[in-house]
């Protein structure tokens, strides 16, 4: 089996699923599957998602319980996905959600057919309590009202109860809205407890994971740090060196700090100043990482190289390619230099590993089960750096969601301001200047951006906003400055609110605030004739301009 962090032998240091009680979520391709994992993590229960086709024989750990997700298919269709039947012999509690419940019913008696109508949206659930020797079936709904508001999204239905099952909930349109095995810990629900529209969804998930599966609620970042440091040490050994690209963003900083904690100066962080960073960014990152966090960081000033390559280029995709490729070239050059410099020192040892700040959403994206009918979402991942390199990947954050990375950062003593920083794209200001990038334009954007962010901070709005920045429009506009005609730059300000960066709304500033920012930019940034505020949401726009 392929394991995280490039380890393929049998002596791999234990991953979280071996160290923490784990609820396994088997994915049938629902848009909400990852939310099941998120809800469990919020309950401090470790959970991992795998495709529904996972063979149990290939799993070298045992989950405390299994959740079968929803999915866009119909279980009775010839090409429908099914779980490994061994799942039902593993003797751990199972909860089927929507398609997952239909899968249970199909497995135990082919009792699923197309419904007369699709049910989509809010539904009223009526819970049926049992007593006596069947009372164990009530455990899933313990603490819930007899009538609950839930959220449904299905077209198929159970046509009959499988043998030895009993009804635990109904709705107007779904007589089998909840089912449970009379003796075993097997449950199915037609609604989605993982979406917030299902009011008591979290209670239900907790009932299943904690009360039924007996999973420990010990997944905390404090516990993770110690385990992860031990894992990194075991993986890297006591000689090898590790390099990593660090941008000053949250993910790479947290990963770097963790790495430093684990192996000290055998970790080398490299930051590339590509000439399109924020004002004084390289200097500040150097200070924070070296002095603040004790991480060994080299800043490579390649700004002239990048700006030279970008000269005359105005196509956005070309800009991105040039920047991406040059990153790789520089990184490879640096890897060689580090190995050469260490050769005759106490640190001598091969540079064997490359650190990457991959997060769990990137992993989910690559493991989720997607059939022909499911939509594929677009996804940003600069990553890319190590592909062409002769190094093994080490990804200490690959099991974590962004909010967990932030918690981890705080528990590692990374300053609050850095942990809560807005994301900043690898191609930087180059994709915030429409058209050709020049040193002069970069200067204008950097200064305007600095003022905008300063004012946002002063107004106490920084944390309310997910991402904010200044950009430069193509062309020039006419203005008047002190009786003189000015043919100057057009700055656009952008600020958005979003939870996942897949959709976003423009932030609604007070007019007074925008005026203040406009005044400061007009007065302090030479050559700016106009300041605009961009209000397009995503979609149809994207967050960046290019
Ligand atoms: N200027 C840079 N120098 C070195 N590495 C970089 C630079 N810019 C980006 N990277 C690498 O690309 C990765 C992806 O960038 P990305 O912006 O997605 O993450 P981040 O910067 O770590 O965090 P954040 O999303 O908060 O900005 C970084 O983790 C880092 O490894
Ligand atoms: O590291 C990065 N390299 C990139 O090439 C890149 N493009 C967009 N972004 C960031 O992704 C989020 C969504 O941006 P878009 O709506 O513009 O696609 C926003 O947070 C963007 O800043 C990038 N980050
Ligand atoms: N959301 C789901 O899991 C839907 C399951 C199945 N495709 C149905 O329509 O009933
Ligand atoms: Mg970044």
XYZ file of C-alpha atoms and ligand atoms in Angstrom:
612
model
C 0.000 0.000 0.000
C 1.147 3.552 -0.657
C 1.664 5.392 2.545
C 2.010 9.067 3.258
C 5.403 10.708 3.154
C 6.830 8.424 0.526
C 7.390 5.510 2.864
C 6.754 2.181 1.252
C 8.334 -0.397 3.527
C 6.742 -2.191 6.448
C 8.619 -0.286 9.150
C 6.989 3.045 8.577
C 6.634 5.201 11.671
C 3.038 5.208 12.788
C 0.634 7.565 11.071
C -2.261 9.200 12.931
C -4.694 6.405 11.977
C -2.523 4.009 13.964
C -2.066 6.311 16.924
C -5.537 7.793 17.309
C -8.904 6.054 17.299
C -10.032 6.601 13.721
C -13.412 6.710 12.049
C -13.018 5.702 8.423
C -15.234 7.525 5.949
C -15.688 5.620 2.693
C -16.484 8.032 -0.094
C -19.077 7.328 -2.775
C -18.532 10.707 -4.395
C -20.950 12.964 -2.537
C -20.120 16.667 -2.502
C -20.384 16.544 1.284
C -18.166 13.594 2.139
C -15.272 15.689 3.393
C -17.698 17.458 5.738
C -18.238 14.173 7.590
C -14.507 14.028 8.267
C -14.521 17.708 9.268
C -17.386 17.245 11.745
C -15.585 14.341 13.384
C -12.370 16.331 13.653
C -14.335 19.178 15.247
C -15.358 16.643 17.889
C -11.632 15.898 18.442
C -12.059 12.504 16.813
C -9.573 11.562 14.157
C -11.130 10.655 10.825
C -9.825 9.804 7.397
C -11.550 9.526 4.084
C -10.815 6.789 1.524
C -12.525 5.889 -1.747
C -15.436 3.440 -1.459
C -13.457 0.953 -3.512
C -10.803 0.567 -0.785
C -9.980 -3.116 -0.245
C -9.890 -3.936 3.432
C -7.070 -6.411 2.944
C -4.888 -3.485 1.861
C -5.562 -1.524 5.007
C -2.909 -2.067 7.672
C -4.929 -0.436 10.460
C -8.369 -1.034 11.898
C -10.906 1.763 12.169
C -13.113 2.133 15.251
C -16.100 2.591 12.994
C -17.016 3.157 9.367
C -19.251 5.739 7.738
C -20.484 5.124 4.191
C -21.064 8.462 2.482
C -23.690 9.658 0.041
C -23.089 9.597 -3.685
C -24.567 10.541 -7.036
C -25.151 6.966 -8.251
C -28.034 4.502 -7.820
C -27.032 1.318 -6.008
C -29.149 -0.830 -8.336
C -27.456 0.445 -11.519
C -25.176 -2.026 -13.275
C -22.099 0.180 -12.933
C -22.805 1.461 -9.395
C -19.874 1.487 -6.981
C -20.003 -0.911 -4.020
C -17.901 -1.367 -0.918
C -15.673 -4.336 -0.336
C -18.144 -6.810 1.277
C -15.475 -7.460 3.919
C -16.520 -4.118 5.432
C -19.538 -5.936 6.843
C -17.362 -8.655 8.384
C -14.971 -6.290 10.140
C -17.166 -6.228 13.225
C -17.060 -2.479 13.765
C -20.092 -0.170 13.850
C -21.234 1.132 10.455
C -23.323 4.190 9.643
C -24.652 4.587 6.100
C -25.648 8.068 4.995
C -28.019 8.386 2.005
C -26.329 6.307 -0.725
C -24.467 4.697 2.181
C -27.737 3.502 3.730
C -28.953 2.324 0.327
C -25.695 0.405 -0.011
C -26.388 -1.378 3.298
C -29.929 -2.223 2.199
C -28.662 -3.406 -1.179
C -25.995 -5.573 0.388
C -28.461 -7.264 2.746
C -31.334 -7.839 0.339
C -31.380 -5.683 -2.812
C -34.118 -3.552 -1.264
C -33.625 -0.295 -3.182
C -35.514 1.194 -6.105
C -36.148 4.546 -7.805
C -38.561 6.744 -5.850
C -41.601 8.449 -7.385
C -40.101 11.859 -6.779
C -36.815 13.406 -5.792
C -36.591 14.801 -2.305
C -34.272 17.766 -2.025
C -33.978 20.210 0.843
C -35.482 20.461 4.322
C -37.565 17.590 5.642
C -39.323 16.832 8.916
C -37.962 13.727 10.592
C -40.043 11.679 13.027
C -37.987 9.542 15.328
C -39.347 6.169 16.426
C -38.074 5.026 19.802
C -37.885 1.395 20.789
C -37.636 -0.246 24.156
C -36.829 -3.560 25.752
C -34.271 -5.740 24.060
C -34.339 -3.617 20.902
C -33.524 -0.404 22.745
C -29.938 -0.395 21.515
C -31.235 0.915 18.176
C -32.218 4.170 19.932
C -28.620 5.094 20.625
C -28.079 6.865 17.294
C -30.786 9.423 18.085
C -30.130 9.789 21.828
C -30.623 13.387 22.929
C -32.566 14.349 19.788
C -36.165 15.609 19.868
C -38.901 13.312 18.566
C -39.307 15.720 15.645
C -36.177 17.031 13.980
C -35.439 19.185 10.976
C -33.087 17.415 8.569
C -31.745 17.896 5.072
C -32.313 15.349 2.302
C -31.041 14.953 -1.221
C -32.122 11.727 -2.877
C -34.231 10.209 -5.634
C -33.951 6.526 -4.723
C -35.577 4.882 -1.738
C -35.569 1.721 0.294
C -38.400 -0.440 -0.955
C -38.234 -2.828 2.004
C -36.409 -3.308 5.257
C -33.517 -5.729 5.094
C -33.947 -8.765 7.359
C -33.302 -8.123 11.087
C -33.557 -4.353 10.636
C -36.026 -2.019 12.241
C -37.240 1.487 11.435
C -35.881 4.207 13.712
C -37.121 7.272 11.818
C -39.567 8.245 9.102
C -40.380 11.324 7.059
C -43.387 12.103 4.867
C -41.572 11.065 1.758
C -39.215 8.462 3.229
C -40.844 5.746 5.326
C -37.337 4.353 5.877
C -35.599 7.611 6.833
C -33.619 5.789 9.523
C -32.951 2.078 10.005
C -30.963 0.010 12.467
C -30.002 -3.623 12.821
C -31.818 -5.222 15.730
C -28.679 -6.685 17.302
C -25.623 -5.338 15.516
C -24.305 -1.782 15.433
C -25.363 -1.121 11.849
C -27.306 2.052 11.127
C -28.579 3.851 8.048
C -30.065 7.318 7.561
C -31.525 8.797 4.398
C -30.690 12.399 5.397
C -27.344 14.184 5.680
C -26.209 14.856 9.276
C -22.964 16.476 8.077
C -24.588 19.592 6.575
C -25.499 22.475 8.884
C -29.136 22.438 7.680
C -29.603 19.267 9.725
C -29.976 20.939 13.106
C -28.896 18.055 15.339
C -26.468 16.529 12.868
C -23.490 16.974 15.157
C -25.231 15.255 18.060
C -26.017 12.323 15.808
C -22.438 12.083 14.542
C -21.162 12.251 18.100
C -23.624 9.543 19.195
C -22.286 7.296 16.490
C -18.589 7.999 16.956
C -18.333 8.361 20.722
C -21.192 6.314 22.165
C -21.492 3.590 19.560
C -17.940 3.276 18.166
C -16.327 4.219 21.500
C -13.817 6.464 19.741
C -11.614 8.541 22.037
C -11.927 12.303 21.633
C -8.192 12.863 21.850
C -7.362 14.337 18.437
C -5.905 17.695 19.463
C -3.080 19.667 17.920
C -1.146 19.379 21.187
C -1.245 15.586 20.885
C -0.512 15.752 17.172
C 2.672 17.824 17.603
C 4.405 15.238 19.773
C 3.394 12.332 17.575
C 4.358 14.137 14.402
C 7.763 15.186 15.681
C 8.467 11.589 16.635
C 7.294 10.453 13.213
C 9.475 12.958 11.362
C 12.516 11.907 13.405
C 11.931 8.241 12.693
C 11.403 8.931 9.011
C 14.386 11.208 8.429
C 16.792 9.373 10.708
C 19.719 11.102 12.364
C 21.838 12.033 9.356
C 19.751 13.066 6.379
C 19.011 16.697 5.600
C 15.726 18.219 4.548
C 15.043 21.261 2.431
C 11.792 23.100 2.019
C 10.377 26.049 0.110
C 9.032 28.596 2.525
C 6.979 31.617 1.496
C 6.117 33.210 4.812
C 2.535 31.994 4.392
C 0.833 29.964 7.112
C 1.274 26.486 5.702
C 4.937 26.595 4.848
C 5.818 28.455 8.065
C 4.034 25.932 10.276
C 5.592 23.041 8.380
C 9.029 24.651 8.692
C 8.651 25.282 12.411
C 7.568 21.687 12.997
C 10.497 20.411 10.972
C 12.931 22.586 12.891
C 11.502 21.305 16.153
C 12.058 17.745 14.917
C 15.528 17.889 13.358
C 16.971 21.320 14.149
C 19.549 22.680 11.726
C 19.388 19.710 9.418
C 16.344 21.470 8.028
C 17.032 24.208 5.487
C 14.300 26.600 4.503
C 14.617 28.478 1.244
C 12.617 31.536 0.340
C 12.759 32.903 -3.164
C 12.427 36.641 -3.593
C 10.862 36.663 -7.024
C 10.569 40.448 -7.169
C 6.776 40.275 -6.972
C 6.393 39.804 -3.227
C 4.684 42.318 -0.939
C 6.723 45.310 0.205
C 9.608 44.254 2.505
C 8.219 40.713 2.574
C 11.534 38.899 2.199
C 13.112 40.965 4.966
C 10.193 40.369 7.329
C 9.974 36.647 6.645
C 13.702 36.343 7.231
C 13.347 38.104 10.588
C 10.335 36.124 11.718
C 11.728 32.752 10.767
C 15.333 33.208 11.818
C 15.038 35.367 14.895
C 11.475 34.596 15.928
C 11.287 30.890 15.211
C 14.913 29.801 15.048
C 14.521 28.303 11.576
C 17.538 28.183 9.299
C 16.368 30.282 6.303
C 18.146 31.327 3.130
C 16.550 34.084 1.100
C 17.531 33.885 -2.549
C 17.214 37.268 -4.156
C 16.178 36.422 -7.686
C 14.043 39.477 -8.294
C 16.029 40.704 -11.265
C 16.032 37.275 -12.829
C 12.251 37.001 -12.536
C 11.561 40.547 -13.705
C 13.921 40.015 -16.623
C 12.056 36.879 -17.678
C 8.701 38.595 -17.266
C 9.705 41.536 -19.442
C 7.279 42.023 -22.332
C 5.010 39.179 -21.186
C 1.366 40.089 -20.657
C -0.457 36.766 -21.028
C -1.506 35.570 -17.523
C -0.836 31.883 -18.175
C 2.597 32.661 -19.571
C 3.417 34.725 -16.492
C 2.402 31.879 -14.205
C 4.463 29.378 -16.197
C 7.568 31.536 -16.195
C 7.332 32.052 -12.458
C 6.578 28.392 -11.706
C 9.425 27.085 -13.860
C 11.928 29.588 -12.529
C 10.977 28.596 -8.957
C 11.902 25.006 -9.801
C 15.202 25.991 -11.417
C 16.223 28.116 -8.455
C 15.195 25.501 -5.985
C 17.281 22.858 -7.677
C 20.268 25.168 -7.740
C 19.825 25.834 -4.026
C 19.472 22.138 -3.171
C 22.869 21.528 -4.757
C 24.424 24.460 -2.915
C 23.115 23.259 0.434
C 24.466 19.768 -0.107
C 27.856 21.190 -1.159
C 28.034 23.589 1.785
C 27.252 20.855 4.289
C 29.783 18.443 2.872
C 32.599 19.024 5.325
C 30.625 20.111 8.342
C 28.932 18.418 11.258
C 25.738 18.513 9.209
C 27.223 16.473 6.388
C 24.590 14.111 5.163
C 22.608 13.713 2.011
C 19.826 16.166 1.273
C 17.279 13.404 0.966
C 13.970 15.017 1.694
C 11.875 17.838 0.381
C 9.342 19.403 2.738
C 5.969 20.400 1.328
C 3.033 22.064 3.041
C 0.364 19.887 1.406
C -2.935 20.034 3.321
C -5.719 17.462 3.673
C -8.042 19.182 1.167
C -5.360 18.579 -1.507
C -5.212 14.916 -0.473
C -8.999 14.584 -0.430
C -9.071 16.051 -3.907
C -6.838 13.269 -5.154
C -8.468 10.359 -3.305
C -12.153 11.175 -3.491
C -14.175 8.780 -5.551
C -15.363 10.460 -8.695
C -17.330 8.733 -11.321
C -18.225 9.939 -14.768
C -21.297 11.864 -13.612
C -19.703 13.801 -10.765
C -18.399 17.302 -11.267
C -14.718 17.922 -10.858
C -13.919 21.117 -9.067
C -11.038 23.248 -10.088
C -8.370 23.471 -7.501
C -5.279 25.533 -6.952
C -2.123 23.932 -5.901
C 1.185 25.492 -6.709
C 3.005 22.575 -5.153
C 4.684 21.351 -8.264
C 8.124 22.196 -6.992
C 9.509 18.756 -6.194
C 8.195 16.695 -9.108
C 11.381 16.931 -11.116
C 13.689 16.554 -8.149
C 15.509 13.564 -6.894
C 14.156 13.981 -3.385
C 11.648 12.181 -1.237
C 8.600 14.121 -0.164
C 7.841 14.831 3.445
C 4.425 16.344 4.130
C 3.738 16.767 7.842
C 0.473 18.681 7.293
C -1.094 16.290 4.835
C -3.636 15.057 7.366
C -4.710 18.539 8.467
C -7.350 21.043 7.468
C -6.395 24.751 7.337
C -7.995 25.610 10.674
C -6.077 22.720 12.255
C -2.844 24.076 10.744
C -3.620 27.430 12.342
C -4.210 25.794 15.737
C -1.012 23.827 15.291
C 0.850 27.049 14.451
C -0.378 28.674 17.629
C 0.585 25.668 19.715
C 4.081 25.839 18.185
C 4.388 29.449 19.333
C 4.123 31.037 15.890
C 2.949 34.642 16.307
C -0.812 35.095 16.070
C -0.495 37.658 13.266
C 1.376 35.249 11.067
C -0.954 32.364 11.783
C -3.959 34.447 10.729
C -2.343 36.050 7.702
C -4.312 36.289 4.495
C -3.086 33.839 1.852
C -0.702 35.179 -0.763
C -0.282 33.448 -4.136
C 3.082 32.069 -5.271
C 3.101 34.166 -8.490
C 2.444 37.146 -6.222
C 1.927 40.617 -7.565
C 2.619 39.435 -11.112
C -0.974 38.133 -11.284
C -2.250 41.374 -9.730
C -0.803 43.540 -12.473
C -2.906 43.236 -15.580
C -0.628 43.173 -18.588
C 3.136 43.531 -18.550
C 4.976 43.490 -15.236
C 7.600 46.187 -14.665
C 9.592 47.169 -11.589
C 7.780 50.508 -11.536
C 4.339 48.872 -11.570
C 5.392 46.432 -8.845
C 6.444 49.408 -6.712
C 3.058 51.100 -7.203
C 1.122 47.959 -6.258
C 3.335 47.231 -3.256
C 2.843 50.716 -1.844
C -0.904 50.801 -2.475
C -1.284 47.314 -1.014
C 0.613 48.267 2.114
C -1.660 51.269 2.721
C -4.830 49.247 2.089
C -3.803 46.476 4.502
C -2.632 48.997 7.111
C -6.009 50.741 7.020
C -7.839 47.419 7.204
C -5.835 46.529 10.293
C -6.369 49.944 11.869
C -10.108 49.593 11.348
C -10.010 46.184 13.061
C -11.300 44.451 9.919
C -8.362 42.198 9.039
C -9.783 39.010 10.564
C -13.244 39.673 9.200
C -11.852 39.706 5.688
C -10.455 36.511 4.190
C -8.148 38.118 1.670
C -7.477 41.714 0.596
C -5.015 43.300 -1.788
C -4.354 46.062 -4.298
C -4.007 45.398 -8.016
C -3.090 47.432 -11.045
C -5.365 47.812 -14.045
C -4.084 48.001 -17.593
C -3.686 51.424 -19.181
C -3.719 54.841 -17.620
C -6.329 57.441 -16.709
C -6.265 61.203 -16.555
C -6.286 63.061 -13.255
C -5.358 66.445 -11.853
C -2.762 66.850 -9.142
C -2.025 70.343 -7.848
C -3.254 71.986 -11.056
C -1.139 69.639 -13.132
C -2.514 67.088 -15.508
C -1.594 63.553 -14.407
C -1.740 60.620 -16.773
C -1.487 57.989 -14.095
C -2.055 54.440 -12.902
C -5.402 52.881 -12.022
C -5.371 50.916 -8.774
C -8.143 48.448 -7.964
C -8.714 47.309 -4.391
C -10.140 43.864 -3.708
C -11.330 42.391 -0.409
C -13.331 39.180 -0.102
C -15.019 37.023 2.480
C -14.955 33.292 1.965
C -14.585 30.084 3.919
C -13.099 27.832 1.275
C -11.838 30.244 -1.428
C -13.981 28.350 -3.954
C -16.716 30.967 -3.735
C -16.353 34.466 -2.318
C -18.223 37.713 -1.761
C -16.794 41.196 -2.030
C -16.471 42.823 1.385
C -18.859 45.709 2.069
C -16.765 48.576 3.384
C -18.212 51.815 4.608
C -17.810 54.584 2.073
C -15.817 56.567 4.645
C -13.248 53.816 4.893
C -12.772 53.574 1.139
C -12.389 57.346 0.882
C -9.663 57.286 3.512
C -7.757 54.581 1.649
C -8.200 56.412 -1.644
C -6.869 59.640 -0.123
C -3.818 57.958 1.291
C -3.017 56.106 -1.932
C -3.525 59.300 -3.965
C -1.238 61.268 -1.659
C 1.418 58.694 -0.879
C 1.836 56.600 -4.019
C 3.371 58.534 -6.810
C 1.778 58.209 -10.217
C -1.701 56.962 -9.229
C -4.589 58.795 -10.894
C -7.567 56.634 -9.881
C -8.542 54.190 -7.131
C -11.393 51.719 -7.792
C -13.104 49.209 -5.498
C -13.875 45.866 -7.133
C -17.234 44.308 -6.149
C -17.538 41.190 -8.303
C -18.167 37.989 -6.358
C -16.641 34.599 -7.172
C -18.132 33.233 -9.338
C -18.307 34.795 -11.873
C -14.973 36.460 -11.061
C -11.999 34.774 -9.442
C -10.345 36.252 -6.379
C -7.145 37.195 -8.171
C -7.329 39.318 -11.325
C -5.426 36.867 -13.473
N 8.455 33.033 -2.580
C 8.492 31.727 -2.286
N 9.640 31.132 -1.892
C 9.695 29.829 -1.608
N 8.639 29.012 -1.677
C 7.470 29.520 -2.061
C 7.316 30.901 -2.381
N 6.025 31.123 -2.729
C 5.405 29.938 -2.621
N 6.259 28.970 -2.205
C 5.964 27.550 -1.993
O 4.713 27.251 -2.571
C 3.842 26.693 -1.578
C 2.410 27.034 -1.853
O 2.127 28.402 -1.636
P 0.795 28.790 -0.899
O 0.651 30.278 -1.000
O -0.322 27.931 -1.388
O 1.033 28.319 0.628
P 1.692 29.130 1.811
O 2.365 30.330 1.237
O 2.529 28.220 2.622
O 0.469 29.534 2.718
P -0.673 30.612 2.389
O -1.733 29.832 1.653
O -1.112 31.062 3.724
O -0.071 31.705 1.556
C 4.370 27.251 -0.262
O 3.961 26.430 0.829
C 5.846 27.224 -0.518
O 6.328 25.912 -0.307
O -0.160 29.840 -4.250
C -0.945 30.177 -5.140
N -0.581 30.070 -6.446
C -1.357 30.448 -7.477
O -0.982 30.345 -8.643
C -2.622 30.977 -7.122
N -3.661 31.468 -7.846
C -4.620 31.828 -6.966
N -4.212 31.587 -5.724
C -4.970 31.798 -4.484
O -6.035 30.873 -4.500
C -7.238 31.480 -3.980
C -8.318 31.461 -5.044
O -7.909 32.306 -6.103
P -8.708 32.505 -7.473
O -10.137 32.743 -7.108
O -8.077 33.711 -8.116
O -8.530 31.274 -8.284
C -6.820 32.883 -3.559
O -6.490 32.831 -2.178
C -5.602 33.166 -4.409
O -4.720 34.120 -3.812
C -2.994 31.057 -5.778
N -2.176 30.642 -4.805
N -27.261 11.964 -1.844
C -27.224 10.674 -2.109
O -26.416 9.931 -1.550
C -28.134 10.190 -3.179
C -28.159 8.700 -3.304
C -28.895 8.214 -4.539
N -28.169 8.611 -5.733
C -30.317 8.762 -4.541
O -30.642 9.578 -5.372
O -31.112 8.384 -3.703
Mg 1.412 31.789 0.060
